Amino acid sequence: MSISNNLLKIKSTLPEHVTLVAVSKTKPVSDLMEGYEAGQRIFGENKIQEMAEKWEQMPKDIQWHMIGHVQTNKVKFMAQFVSLIHGVDSLKLVQEINKQALKHNRIIDCLLQIHIAEEETKFGLDEEELASLLSSNEFQELKNIRIVGLMGMATFTDHKDQIKKEFTHLKSIFDQFTIHNSQFTILSMGMSGDYQLAIECGSTMVRIGSSIFGGRN
Ligand SMILES: *Cc1c(COP(=O)(O)O)cnc(C)c1O
């Protein structure tokens, strides 16, 4: 199967309210261009340097999503062009994104990452930290960052019940905060292995890499 075939096949199965982020990390520009020519305009990368290089080389109507963990000192390399940052999980990072967005006279959309997996290694806030971040004065003063929803990654496991439990938990947090925050519209959950389940649990944005571009080394 070609990249364009994979892409169109997956797109045809997604409900209309679900946005597809084509995760192109480690893949060459020629692969991304194949997706672009098949109509894809949203690409996800997990390294800022790599994303910036691809942004320079590719058509300017692409929306670039940063889906990886973001180091504060690298925000400046994407502030000019990034369309959505998925993995935001600290006030310090929020403040740096705001600062860099201001320099470019932009408002940058972000998702707060929530820790839902069992693994200790996955980044993210818990429910309490989310509430305290959103209600803090330091956060509310910021004018150049907009939190538009939440992102989460389930445990890497074959146990569907476990994954479903984690997605459902994230969805319930999302619903709870949507009530107080009308800008909360995006729930980013689901990857190649679990996106159908994520959609059943309420995802509005799926991040799919290997099912489109093939495996990575
Ligand atoms: C790599 C990655 C994906 C895509 O993973 P696939 O299993 O290849 O679909 C999704 N989300 C994040 C945060 C990733 O790092």
JSON list of C-alpha atoms and ligand atoms in Angstrom, two decimals:
[
{"chain": "A", "resi": 1, "resn": "MET", "atom": "CA", "xyz": [0.00, 0.00, 0.00]},
{"chain": "A", "resi": 2, "resn": "SER", "atom": "CA", "xyz": [1.19, 3.51, -0.79]},
{"chain": "A", "resi": 3, "resn": "ILE", "atom": "CA", "xyz": [1.16, 6.44, 1.62]},
{"chain": "A", "resi": 4, "resn": "SER", "atom": "CA", "xyz": [-1.68, 8.13, -0.26]},
{"chain": "A", "resi": 5, "resn": "ASN", "atom": "CA", "xyz": [-3.74, 4.93, -0.24]},
{"chain": "A", "resi": 6, "resn": "ASN", "atom": "CA", "xyz": [-3.18, 4.42, 3.48]},
{"chain": "A", "resi": 7, "resn": "LEU", "atom": "CA", "xyz": [-4.11, 8.00, 4.15]},
{"chain": "A", "resi": 8, "resn": "LEU", "atom": "CA", "xyz": [-7.29, 8.01, 2.10]},
{"chain": "A", "resi": 9, "resn": "LYS", "atom": "CA", "xyz": [-8.36, 4.69, 3.54]},
{"chain": "A", "resi": 10, "resn": "ILE", "atom": "CA", "xyz": [-7.97, 5.89, 7.12]},
{"chain": "A", "resi": 11, "resn": "LYS", "atom": "CA", "xyz": [-9.64, 9.22, 6.35]},
{"chain": "A", "resi": 12, "resn": "SER", "atom": "CA", "xyz": [-12.66, 7.45, 4.90]},
{"chain": "A", "resi": 13, "resn": "THR", "atom": "CA", "xyz": [-13.22, 5.63, 8.20]},
{"chain": "A", "resi": 14, "resn": "LEU", "atom": "CA", "xyz": [-13.00, 8.71, 10.44]},
{"chain": "A", "resi": 15, "resn": "PRO", "atom": "CA", "xyz": [-16.19, 10.43, 11.59]},
{"chain": "A", "resi": 16, "resn": "GLU", "atom": "CA", "xyz": [-16.52, 14.01, 10.36]},
{"chain": "A", "resi": 17, "resn": "HIS", "atom": "CA", "xyz": [-15.83, 15.55, 13.78]},
{"chain": "A", "resi": 18, "resn": "VAL", "atom": "CA", "xyz": [-12.46, 13.78, 14.10]},
{"chain": "A", "resi": 19, "resn": "THR", "atom": "CA", "xyz": [-9.33, 15.55, 12.79]},
{"chain": "A", "resi": 20, "resn": "LEU", "atom": "CA", "xyz": [-6.43, 13.49, 11.46]},
{"chain": "A", "resi": 21, "resn": "VAL", "atom": "CA", "xyz": [-2.88, 14.47, 12.34]},
{"chain": "A", "resi": 22, "resn": "ALA", "atom": "CA", "xyz": [-0.50, 12.60, 10.04]},
{"chain": "A", "resi": 23, "resn": "VAL", "atom": "CA", "xyz": [2.49, 11.82, 12.26]},
{"chain": "A", "resi": 24, "resn": "SER", "atom": "CA", "xyz": [5.51, 12.12, 9.97]},
{"chain": "A", "resi": 25, "resn": "LYS", "atom": "CA", "xyz": [8.40, 12.07, 12.46]},
{"chain": "A", "resi": 26, "resn": "THR", "atom": "CA", "xyz": [11.61, 10.50, 11.08]},
{"chain": "A", "resi": 27, "resn": "LYS", "atom": "CA", "xyz": [10.11, 10.36, 7.56]},
{"chain": "A", "resi": 28, "resn": "PRO", "atom": "CA", "xyz": [11.66, 12.23, 4.60]},
{"chain": "A", "resi": 29, "resn": "VAL", "atom": "CA", "xyz": [10.00, 15.24, 2.99]},
{"chain": "A", "resi": 30, "resn": "SER", "atom": "CA", "xyz": [9.22, 13.15, -0.10]},
{"chain": "A", "resi": 31, "resn": "ASP", "atom": "CA", "xyz": [6.97, 10.92, 2.03]},
{"chain": "A", "resi": 32, "resn": "LEU", "atom": "CA", "xyz": [5.20, 13.94, 3.52]},
{"chain": "A", "resi": 33, "resn": "MET", "atom": "CA", "xyz": [4.73, 15.39, 0.03]},
{"chain": "A", "resi": 34, "resn": "GLU", "atom": "CA", "xyz": [2.97, 12.22, -1.02]},
{"chain": "A", "resi": 35, "resn": "GLY", "atom": "CA", "xyz": [0.53, 12.78, 1.82]},
{"chain": "A", "resi": 36, "resn": "TYR", "atom": "CA", "xyz": [0.25, 16.46, 0.93]},
{"chain": "A", "resi": 37, "resn": "GLU", "atom": "CA", "xyz": [-0.60, 15.64, -2.65]},
{"chain": "A", "resi": 38, "resn": "ALA", "atom": "CA", "xyz": [-3.34, 13.30, -1.41]},
{"chain": "A", "resi": 39, "resn": "GLY", "atom": "CA", "xyz": [-4.85, 16.28, 0.40]},
{"chain": "A", "resi": 40, "resn": "GLN", "atom": "CA", "xyz": [-3.35, 16.05, 3.89]},
{"chain": "A", "resi": 41, "resn": "ARG", "atom": "CA", "xyz": [-2.57, 19.44, 5.45]},
{"chain": "A", "resi": 42, "resn": "ILE", "atom": "CA", "xyz": [-1.95, 18.60, 9.12]},
{"chain": "A", "resi": 43, "resn": "PHE", "atom": "CA", "xyz": [1.35, 16.95, 10.02]},
{"chain": "A", "resi": 44, "resn": "GLY", "atom": "CA", "xyz": [2.65, 16.00, 13.46]},
{"chain": "A", "resi": 45, "resn": "GLU", "atom": "CA", "xyz": [6.31, 15.94, 14.47]},
{"chain": "A", "resi": 46, "resn": "ASN", "atom": "CA", "xyz": [7.96, 15.22, 17.82]},
{"chain": "A", "resi": 47, "resn": "LYS", "atom": "CA", "xyz": [11.27, 17.05, 17.37]},
{"chain": "A", "resi": 48, "resn": "ILE", "atom": "CA", "xyz": [11.28, 20.82, 16.96]},
{"chain": "A", "resi": 49, "resn": "GLN", "atom": "CA", "xyz": [14.44, 20.95, 14.83]},
{"chain": "A", "resi": 50, "resn": "GLU", "atom": "CA", "xyz": [13.11, 18.36, 12.41]},
{"chain": "A", "resi": 51, "resn": "MET", "atom": "CA", "xyz": [9.74, 20.08, 12.19]},
{"chain": "A", "resi": 52, "resn": "ALA", "atom": "CA", "xyz": [11.38, 23.45, 11.47]},
{"chain": "A", "resi": 53, "resn": "GLU", "atom": "CA", "xyz": [13.48, 21.94, 8.67]},
{"chain": "A", "resi": 54, "resn": "LYS", "atom": "CA", "xyz": [10.42, 20.38, 7.07]},
{"chain": "A", "resi": 55, "resn": "TRP", "atom": "CA", "xyz": [8.44, 23.61, 7.47]},
{"chain": "A", "resi": 56, "resn": "GLU", "atom": "CA", "xyz": [11.14, 25.47, 5.55]},
{"chain": "A", "resi": 57, "resn": "GLN", "atom": "CA", "xyz": [11.07, 23.00, 2.69]},
{"chain": "A", "resi": 58, "resn": "MET", "atom": "CA", "xyz": [7.36, 22.40, 2.31]},
{"chain": "A", "resi": 59, "resn": "PRO", "atom": "CA", "xyz": [4.25, 24.33, 1.15]},
{"chain": "A", "resi": 60, "resn": "LYS", "atom": "CA", "xyz": [3.16, 27.03, 3.54]},
{"chain": "A", "resi": 61, "resn": "ASP", "atom": "CA", "xyz": [-0.48, 25.98, 3.86]},
{"chain": "A", "resi": 62, "resn": "ILE", "atom": "CA", "xyz": [0.54, 23.02, 6.06]},
{"chain": "A", "resi": 63, "resn": "GLN", "atom": "CA", "xyz": [-0.46, 23.11, 9.72]},
{"chain": "A", "resi": 64, "resn": "TRP", "atom": "CA", "xyz": [2.40, 21.83, 11.86]},
{"chain": "A", "resi": 65, "resn": "HIS", "atom": "CA", "xyz": [1.56, 20.13, 15.15]},
{"chain": "A", "resi": 66, "resn": "MET", "atom": "CA", "xyz": [4.21, 19.54, 17.80]},
{"chain": "A", "resi": 67, "resn": "ILE", "atom": "CA", "xyz": [3.22, 16.25, 19.45]},
{"chain": "A", "resi": 68, "resn": "GLY", "atom": "CA", "xyz": [6.38, 15.46, 21.40]},
{"chain": "A", "resi": 69, "resn": "HIS", "atom": "CA", "xyz": [7.70, 16.64, 24.73]},
{"chain": "A", "resi": 70, "resn": "VAL", "atom": "CA", "xyz": [8.79, 20.26, 24.44]},
{"chain": "A", "resi": 71, "resn": "GLN", "atom": "CA", "xyz": [11.94, 21.64, 26.04]},
{"chain": "A", "resi": 72, "resn": "THR", "atom": "CA", "xyz": [11.48, 25.23, 27.13]},
{"chain": "A", "resi": 73, "resn": "ASN", "atom": "CA", "xyz": [14.67, 26.44, 25.46]},
{"chain": "A", "resi": 74, "resn": "LYS", "atom": "CA", "xyz": [13.51, 25.18, 22.04]},
{"chain": "A", "resi": 75, "resn": "VAL", "atom": "CA", "xyz": [10.12, 26.87, 21.87]},
{"chain": "A", "resi": 76, "resn": "LYS", "atom": "CA", "xyz": [11.69, 29.79, 20.02]},
{"chain": "A", "resi": 77, "resn": "PHE", "atom": "CA", "xyz": [12.50, 27.59, 17.03]},
{"chain": "A", "resi": 78, "resn": "MET", "atom": "CA", "xyz": [8.83, 26.90, 16.27]},
{"chain": "A", "resi": 79, "resn": "ALA", "atom": "CA", "xyz": [7.01, 29.96, 17.63]},
{"chain": "A", "resi": 80, "resn": "GLN", "atom": "CA", "xyz": [6.82, 31.58, 14.22]},
{"chain": "A", "resi": 81, "resn": "PHE", "atom": "CA", "xyz": [4.87, 28.82, 12.52]},
{"chain": "A", "resi": 82, "resn": "VAL", "atom": "CA", "xyz": [3.60, 26.05, 14.82]},
{"chain": "A", "resi": 83, "resn": "SER", "atom": "CA", "xyz": [-0.15, 25.58, 14.61]},
{"chain": "A", "resi": 84, "resn": "LEU", "atom": "CA", "xyz": [-0.86, 23.44, 17.68]},
{"chain": "A", "resi": 85, "resn": "ILE", "atom": "CA", "xyz": [1.37, 22.22, 20.53]},
{"chain": "A", "resi": 86, "resn": "HIS", "atom": "CA", "xyz": [-0.06, 19.00, 22.03]},
{"chain": "A", "resi": 87, "resn": "GLY", "atom": "CA", "xyz": [2.26, 18.17, 24.91]},
{"chain": "A", "resi": 88, "resn": "VAL", "atom": "CA", "xyz": [2.14, 21.16, 27.22]},
{"chain": "A", "resi": 89, "resn": "ASP", "atom": "CA", "xyz": [2.43, 20.14, 30.85]},
{"chain": "A", "resi": 90, "resn": "SER", "atom": "CA", "xyz": [3.86, 22.93, 33.01]},
{"chain": "A", "resi": 91, "resn": "LEU", "atom": "CA", "xyz": [3.28, 26.58, 33.83]},
{"chain": "A", "resi": 92, "resn": "LYS", "atom": "CA", "xyz": [6.91, 27.30, 32.98]},
{"chain": "A", "resi": 93, "resn": "LEU", "atom": "CA", "xyz": [6.39, 25.97, 29.46]},
{"chain": "A", "resi": 94, "resn": "VAL", "atom": "CA", "xyz": [3.10, 27.81, 29.09]},
{"chain": "A", "resi": 95, "resn": "GLN", "atom": "CA", "xyz": [4.85, 31.05, 30.03]},
{"chain": "A", "resi": 96, "resn": "GLU", "atom": "CA", "xyz": [7.69, 30.48, 27.58]},
{"chain": "A", "resi": 97, "resn": "ILE", "atom": "CA", "xyz": [5.26, 29.70, 24.73]},
{"chain": "A", "resi": 98, "resn": "ASN", "atom": "CA", "xyz": [3.38, 32.91, 25.55]},
{"chain": "A", "resi": 99, "resn": "LYS", "atom": "CA", "xyz": [6.62, 34.90, 25.54]},
{"chain": "A", "resi": 100, "resn": "GLN", "atom": "CA", "xyz": [7.76, 33.55, 22.17]},
{"chain": "A", "resi": 101, "resn": "ALA", "atom": "CA", "xyz": [4.28, 33.92, 20.66]},
{"chain": "A", "resi": 102, "resn": "LEU", "atom": "CA", "xyz": [4.25, 37.57, 21.71]},
{"chain": "A", "resi": 103, "resn": "LYS", "atom": "CA", "xyz": [7.55, 38.15, 19.88]},
{"chain": "A", "resi": 104, "resn": "HIS", "atom": "CA", "xyz": [5.85, 37.03, 16.67]},
{"chain": "A", "resi": 105, "resn": "ASN", "atom": "CA", "xyz": [2.62, 38.81, 17.48]},
{"chain": "A", "resi": 106, "resn": "ARG", "atom": "CA", "xyz": [0.74, 35.51, 17.48]},
{"chain": "A", "resi": 107, "resn": "ILE", "atom": "CA", "xyz": [-1.60, 33.58, 19.70]},
{"chain": "A", "resi": 108, "resn": "ILE", "atom": "CA", "xyz": [-0.44, 29.95, 19.85]},
{"chain": "A", "resi": 109, "resn": "ASP", "atom": "CA", "xyz": [-2.99, 27.20, 20.43]},
{"chain": "A", "resi": 110, "resn": "CYS", "atom": "CA", "xyz": [-1.97, 24.47, 22.87]},
{"chain": "A", "resi": 111, "resn": "LEU", "atom": "CA", "xyz": [-3.30, 21.31, 24.45]},
{"chain": "A", "resi": 112, "resn": "LEU", "atom": "CA", "xyz": [-2.48, 20.39, 28.00]},
{"chain": "A", "resi": 113, "resn": "GLN", "atom": "CA", "xyz": [-1.15, 16.87, 28.31]},
{"chain": "A", "resi": 114, "resn": "ILE", "atom": "CA", "xyz": [-2.80, 14.73, 30.96]},
{"chain": "A", "resi": 115, "resn": "HIS", "atom": "CA", "xyz": [-1.07, 11.71, 32.46]},
{"chain": "A", "resi": 116, "resn": "ILE", "atom": "CA", "xyz": [-3.45, 8.77, 32.00]},
{"chain": "A", "resi": 117, "resn": "ALA", "atom": "CA", "xyz": [-1.09, 5.83, 31.45]},
{"chain": "A", "resi": 118, "resn": "GLU", "atom": "CA", "xyz": [0.27, 3.47, 34.06]},
{"chain": "A", "resi": 119, "resn": "GLU", "atom": "CA", "xyz": [3.87, 3.99, 32.97]},
{"chain": "A", "resi": 120, "resn": "GLU", "atom": "CA", "xyz": [5.75, 6.49, 35.08]},
{"chain": "A", "resi": 121, "resn": "THR", "atom": "CA", "xyz": [7.73, 7.69, 32.10]},
{"chain": "A", "resi": 122, "resn": "LYS", "atom": "CA", "xyz": [4.89, 9.35, 30.20]},
{"chain": "A", "resi": 123, "resn": "PHE", "atom": "CA", "xyz": [4.64, 13.08, 30.70]},
{"chain": "A", "resi": 124, "resn": "GLY", "atom": "CA", "xyz": [1.58, 14.96, 31.76]},
{"chain": "A", "resi": 125, "resn": "LEU", "atom": "CA", "xyz": [-0.46, 16.64, 34.48]},
{"chain": "A", "resi": 126, "resn": "ASP", "atom": "CA", "xyz": [-2.91, 14.99, 36.83]},
{"chain": "A", "resi": 127, "resn": "GLU", "atom": "CA", "xyz": [-6.40, 16.37, 37.33]},
{"chain": "A", "resi": 128, "resn": "GLU", "atom": "CA", "xyz": [-5.43, 18.48, 40.31]},
{"chain": "A", "resi": 129, "resn": "GLU", "atom": "CA", "xyz": [-2.43, 20.02, 38.58]},
{"chain": "A", "resi": 130, "resn": "LEU", "atom": "CA", "xyz": [-4.62, 20.82, 35.58]},
{"chain": "A", "resi": 131, "resn": "ALA", "atom": "CA", "xyz": [-7.15, 22.63, 37.74]},
{"chain": "A", "resi": 132, "resn": "SER", "atom": "CA", "xyz": [-4.53, 24.62, 39.58]},
{"chain": "A", "resi": 133, "resn": "LEU", "atom": "CA", "xyz": [-2.71, 25.60, 36.38]},
{"chain": "A", "resi": 134, "resn": "LEU", "atom": "CA", "xyz": [-5.89, 26.85, 34.72]},
{"chain": "A", "resi": 135, "resn": "SER", "atom": "CA", "xyz": [-7.00, 28.81, 37.76]},
{"chain": "A", "resi": 136, "resn": "SER", "atom": "CA", "xyz": [-3.65, 30.41, 38.55]},
{"chain": "A", "resi": 137, "resn": "ASN", "atom": "CA", "xyz": [-3.21, 34.16, 38.12]},
{"chain": "A", "resi": 138, "resn": "GLU", "atom": "CA", "xyz": [0.07, 33.61, 36.30]},
{"chain": "A", "resi": 139, "resn": "PHE", "atom": "CA", "xyz": [-1.78, 31.63, 33.65]},
{"chain": "A", "resi": 140, "resn": "GLN", "atom": "CA", "xyz": [-4.78, 33.90, 33.36]},
{"chain": "A", "resi": 141, "resn": "GLU", "atom": "CA", "xyz": [-2.58, 36.92, 32.67]},
{"chain": "A", "resi": 142, "resn": "LEU", "atom": "CA", "xyz": [-1.18, 35.37, 29.50]},
{"chain": "A", "resi": 143, "resn": "LYS", "atom": "CA", "xyz": [-2.61, 36.78, 26.29]},
{"chain": "A", "resi": 144, "resn": "ASN", "atom": "CA", "xyz": [-0.63, 35.00, 23.58]},
{"chain": "A", "resi": 145, "resn": "ILE", "atom": "CA", "xyz": [-1.44, 31.40, 24.38]},
{"chain": "A", "resi": 146, "resn": "ARG", "atom": "CA", "xyz": [-4.81, 29.71, 24.08]},
{"chain": "A", "resi": 147, "resn": "ILE", "atom": "CA", "xyz": [-5.52, 26.34, 25.67]},
{"chain": "A", "resi": 148, "resn": "VAL", "atom": "CA", "xyz": [-7.94, 24.64, 23.29]},
{"chain": "A", "resi": 149, "resn": "GLY", "atom": "CA", "xyz": [-8.17, 21.20, 24.85]},
{"chain": "A", "resi": 150, "resn": "LEU", "atom": "CA", "xyz": [-6.39, 18.17, 26.23]},
{"chain": "A", "resi": 151, "resn": "MET", "atom": "CA", "xyz": [-4.08, 15.43, 24.99]},
{"chain": "A", "resi": 152, "resn": "GLY", "atom": "CA", "xyz": [-3.24, 12.03, 26.43]},
{"chain": "A", "resi": 153, "resn": "MET", "atom": "CA", "xyz": [-1.47, 8.78, 25.67]},
{"chain": "A", "resi": 154, "resn": "ALA", "atom": "CA", "xyz": [-2.72, 5.42, 26.90]},
{"chain": "A", "resi": 155, "resn": "THR", "atom": "CA", "xyz": [-0.51, 2.71, 28.34]},
{"chain": "A", "resi": 156, "resn": "PHE", "atom": "CA", "xyz": [1.37, 0.70, 25.71]},
{"chain": "A", "resi": 157, "resn": "THR", "atom": "CA", "xyz": [-0.45, -2.61, 26.16]},
{"chain": "A", "resi": 158, "resn": "ASP", "atom": "CA", "xyz": [-2.61, -5.14, 24.35]},
{"chain": "A", "resi": 159, "resn": "HIS", "atom": "CA", "xyz": [-5.22, -4.98, 27.09]},
{"chain": "A", "resi": 160, "resn": "LYS", "atom": "CA", "xyz": [-8.09, -3.14, 25.47]},
{"chain": "A", "resi": 161, "resn": "ASP", "atom": "CA", "xyz": [-9.96, -2.77, 28.74]},
{"chain": "A", "resi": 162, "resn": "GLN", "atom": "CA", "xyz": [-7.02, -0.92, 30.25]},
{"chain": "A", "resi": 163, "resn": "ILE", "atom": "CA", "xyz": [-6.71, 1.44, 27.27]},
{"chain": "A", "resi": 164, "resn": "LYS", "atom": "CA", "xyz": [-10.46, 2.03, 27.26]},
{"chain": "A", "resi": 165, "resn": "LYS", "atom": "CA", "xyz": [-10.44, 2.84, 30.95]},
{"chain": "A", "resi": 166, "resn": "GLU", "atom": "CA", "xyz": [-7.68, 5.42, 30.43]},
{"chain": "A", "resi": 167, "resn": "PHE", "atom": "CA", "xyz": [-9.35, 7.07, 27.43]},
{"chain": "A", "resi": 168, "resn": "THR", "atom": "CA", "xyz": [-12.66, 7.20, 29.27]},
{"chain": "A", "resi": 169, "resn": "HIS", "atom": "CA", "xyz": [-10.95, 8.82, 32.22]},
{"chain": "A", "resi": 170, "resn": "LEU", "atom": "CA", "xyz": [-9.42, 11.49, 29.99]},
{"chain": "A", "resi": 171, "resn": "LYS", "atom": "CA", "xyz": [-12.76, 12.12, 28.32]},
{"chain": "A", "resi": 172, "resn": "SER", "atom": "CA", "xyz": [-14.41, 12.64, 31.71]},
{"chain": "A", "resi": 173, "resn": "ILE", "atom": "CA", "xyz": [-11.76, 15.20, 32.69]},
{"chain": "A", "resi": 174, "resn": "PHE", "atom": "CA", "xyz": [-12.24, 16.90, 29.33]},
{"chain": "A", "resi": 175, "resn": "ASP", "atom": "CA", "xyz": [-16.02, 17.09, 29.81]},
{"chain": "A", "resi": 176, "resn": "GLN", "atom": "CA", "xyz": [-15.63, 18.46, 33.29]},
{"chain": "A", "resi": 177, "resn": "PHE", "atom": "CA", "xyz": [-13.39, 21.30, 32.13]},
{"chain": "A", "resi": 178, "resn": "THR", "atom": "CA", "xyz": [-15.36, 22.04, 28.96]},
{"chain": "A", "resi": 179, "resn": "ILE", "atom": "CA", "xyz": [-18.22, 23.21, 31.15]},
{"chain": "A", "resi": 180, "resn": "HIS", "atom": "CA", "xyz": [-16.10, 26.08, 32.49]},
{"chain": "A", "resi": 181, "resn": "ASN", "atom": "CA", "xyz": [-14.06, 26.76, 29.41]},
{"chain": "A", "resi": 182, "resn": "SER", "atom": "CA", "xyz": [-15.70, 27.30, 26.02]},
{"chain": "A", "resi": 183, "resn": "GLN", "atom": "CA", "xyz": [-12.31, 27.29, 24.27]},
{"chain": "A", "resi": 184, "resn": "PHE", "atom": "CA", "xyz": [-11.88, 23.61, 25.12]},
{"chain": "A", "resi": 185, "resn": "THR", "atom": "CA", "xyz": [-12.86, 21.91, 21.87]},
{"chain": "A", "resi": 186, "resn": "ILE", "atom": "CA", "xyz": [-10.07, 19.43, 21.10]},
{"chain": "A", "resi": 187, "resn": "LEU", "atom": "CA", "xyz": [-9.49, 16.07, 22.72]},
{"chain": "A", "resi": 188, "resn": "SER", "atom": "CA", "xyz": [-6.33, 14.58, 21.19]},
{"chain": "A", "resi": 189, "resn": "MET", "atom": "CA", "xyz": [-6.12, 10.85, 21.87]},
{"chain": "A", "resi": 190, "resn": "GLY", "atom": "CA", "xyz": [-5.50, 7.79, 19.73]},
{"chain": "A", "resi": 191, "resn": "MET", "atom": "CA", "xyz": [-2.57, 6.53, 17.62]},
{"chain": "A", "resi": 192, "resn": "SER", "atom": "CA", "xyz": [-2.22, 3.82, 14.96]},
{"chain": "A", "resi": 193, "resn": "GLY", "atom": "CA", "xyz": [-2.89, 0.98, 17.38]},
{"chain": "A", "resi": 194, "resn": "ASP", "atom": "CA", "xyz": [-5.76, 2.44, 19.35]},
{"chain": "A", "resi": 195, "resn": "TYR", "atom": "CA", "xyz": [-7.42, 5.28, 17.43]},
{"chain": "A", "resi": 196, "resn": "GLN", "atom": "CA", "xyz": [-10.69, 3.44, 16.76]},
{"chain": "A", "resi": 197, "resn": "LEU", "atom": "CA", "xyz": [-11.09, 2.81, 20.47]},
{"chain": "A", "resi": 198, "resn": "ALA", "atom": "CA", "xyz": [-10.11, 6.42, 21.20]},
{"chain": "A", "resi": 199, "resn": "ILE", "atom": "CA", "xyz": [-12.84, 7.68, 18.86]},
{"chain": "A", "resi": 200, "resn": "GLU", "atom": "CA", "xyz": [-15.40, 5.44, 20.57]},
{"chain": "A", "resi": 201, "resn": "CYS", "atom": "CA", "xyz": [-14.31, 7.04, 23.84]},
{"chain": "A", "resi": 202, "resn": "GLY", "atom": "CA", "xyz": [-14.76, 10.59, 22.55]},
{"chain": "A", "resi": 203, "resn": "SER", "atom": "CA", "xyz": [-11.55, 11.61, 20.78]},
{"chain": "A", "resi": 204, "resn": "THR", "atom": "CA", "xyz": [-11.81, 14.54, 18.35]},
{"chain": "A", "resi": 205, "resn": "MET", "atom": "CA", "xyz": [-8.22, 14.38, 17.08]},
{"chain": "A", "resi": 206, "resn": "VAL", "atom": "CA", "xyz": [-6.16, 11.29, 16.27]},
{"chain": "A", "resi": 207, "resn": "ARG", "atom": "CA", "xyz": [-2.39, 11.20, 15.76]},
{"chain": "A", "resi": 208, "resn": "ILE", "atom": "CA", "xyz": [-1.56, 8.45, 13.26]},
{"chain": "A", "resi": 209, "resn": "GLY", "atom": "CA", "xyz": [1.95, 7.69, 12.03]},
{"chain": "A", "resi": 210, "resn": "SER", "atom": "CA", "xyz": [2.94, 4.13, 11.19]},
{"chain": "A", "resi": 211, "resn": "SER", "atom": "CA", "xyz": [-0.43, 3.16, 9.67]},
{"chain": "A", "resi": 212, "resn": "ILE", "atom": "CA", "xyz": [0.08, 5.92, 7.11]},
{"chain": "A", "resi": 213, "resn": "PHE", "atom": "CA", "xyz": [3.85, 6.14, 6.56]},
{"chain": "A", "resi": 214, "resn": "GLY", "atom": "CA", "xyz": [4.90, 2.63, 7.57]},
{"chain": "A", "resi": 215, "resn": "GLY", "atom": "CA", "xyz": [7.10, 1.58, 10.49]},
{"chain": "A", "resi": 216, "resn": "ARG", "atom": "CA", "xyz": [9.94, 3.67, 11.88]},
{"chain": "A", "resi": 217, "resn": "ASN", "atom": "CA", "xyz": [13.45, 2.49, 12.80]},
{"chain": "B", "resi": 1, "resn": "LIG", "atom": "C1", "xyz": [4.81, 8.76, 17.33]},
{"chain": "B", "resi": 1, "resn": "LIG", "atom": "C2", "xyz": [3.59, 9.31, 17.99]},
{"chain": "B", "resi": 1, "resn": "LIG", "atom": "C3", "xyz": [2.31, 9.03, 17.50]},
{"chain": "B", "resi": 1, "resn": "LIG", "atom": "C4", "xyz": [2.04, 8.13, 16.31]},
{"chain": "B", "resi": 1, "resn": "LIG", "atom": "O1", "xyz": [2.33, 6.81, 16.61]},
{"chain": "B", "resi": 1, "resn": "LIG", "atom": "P1", "xyz": [1.94, 5.61, 15.60]},
{"chain": "B", "resi": 1, "resn": "LIG", "atom": "O2", "xyz": [1.83, 4.44, 16.49]},
{"chain": "B", "resi": 1, "resn": "LIG", "atom": "O3", "xyz": [3.03, 5.52, 14.61]},
{"chain": "B", "resi": 1, "resn": "LIG", "atom": "O4", "xyz": [0.63, 5.98, 14.97]},
{"chain": "B", "resi": 1, "resn": "LIG", "atom": "C5", "xyz": [1.24, 9.62, 18.15]},
{"chain": "B", "resi": 1, "resn": "LIG", "atom": "N1", "xyz": [1.40, 10.42, 19.22]},
{"chain": "B", "resi": 1, "resn": "LIG", "atom": "C6", "xyz": [2.62, 10.70, 19.71]},
{"chain": "B", "resi": 1, "resn": "LIG", "atom": "C7", "xyz": [2.72, 11.60, 20.89]},
{"chain": "B", "resi": 1, "resn": "LIG", "atom": "C8", "xyz": [3.75, 10.16, 19.12]},
{"chain": "B", "resi": 1, "resn": "LIG", "atom": "O5", "xyz": [4.95, 10.45, 19.64]}
]
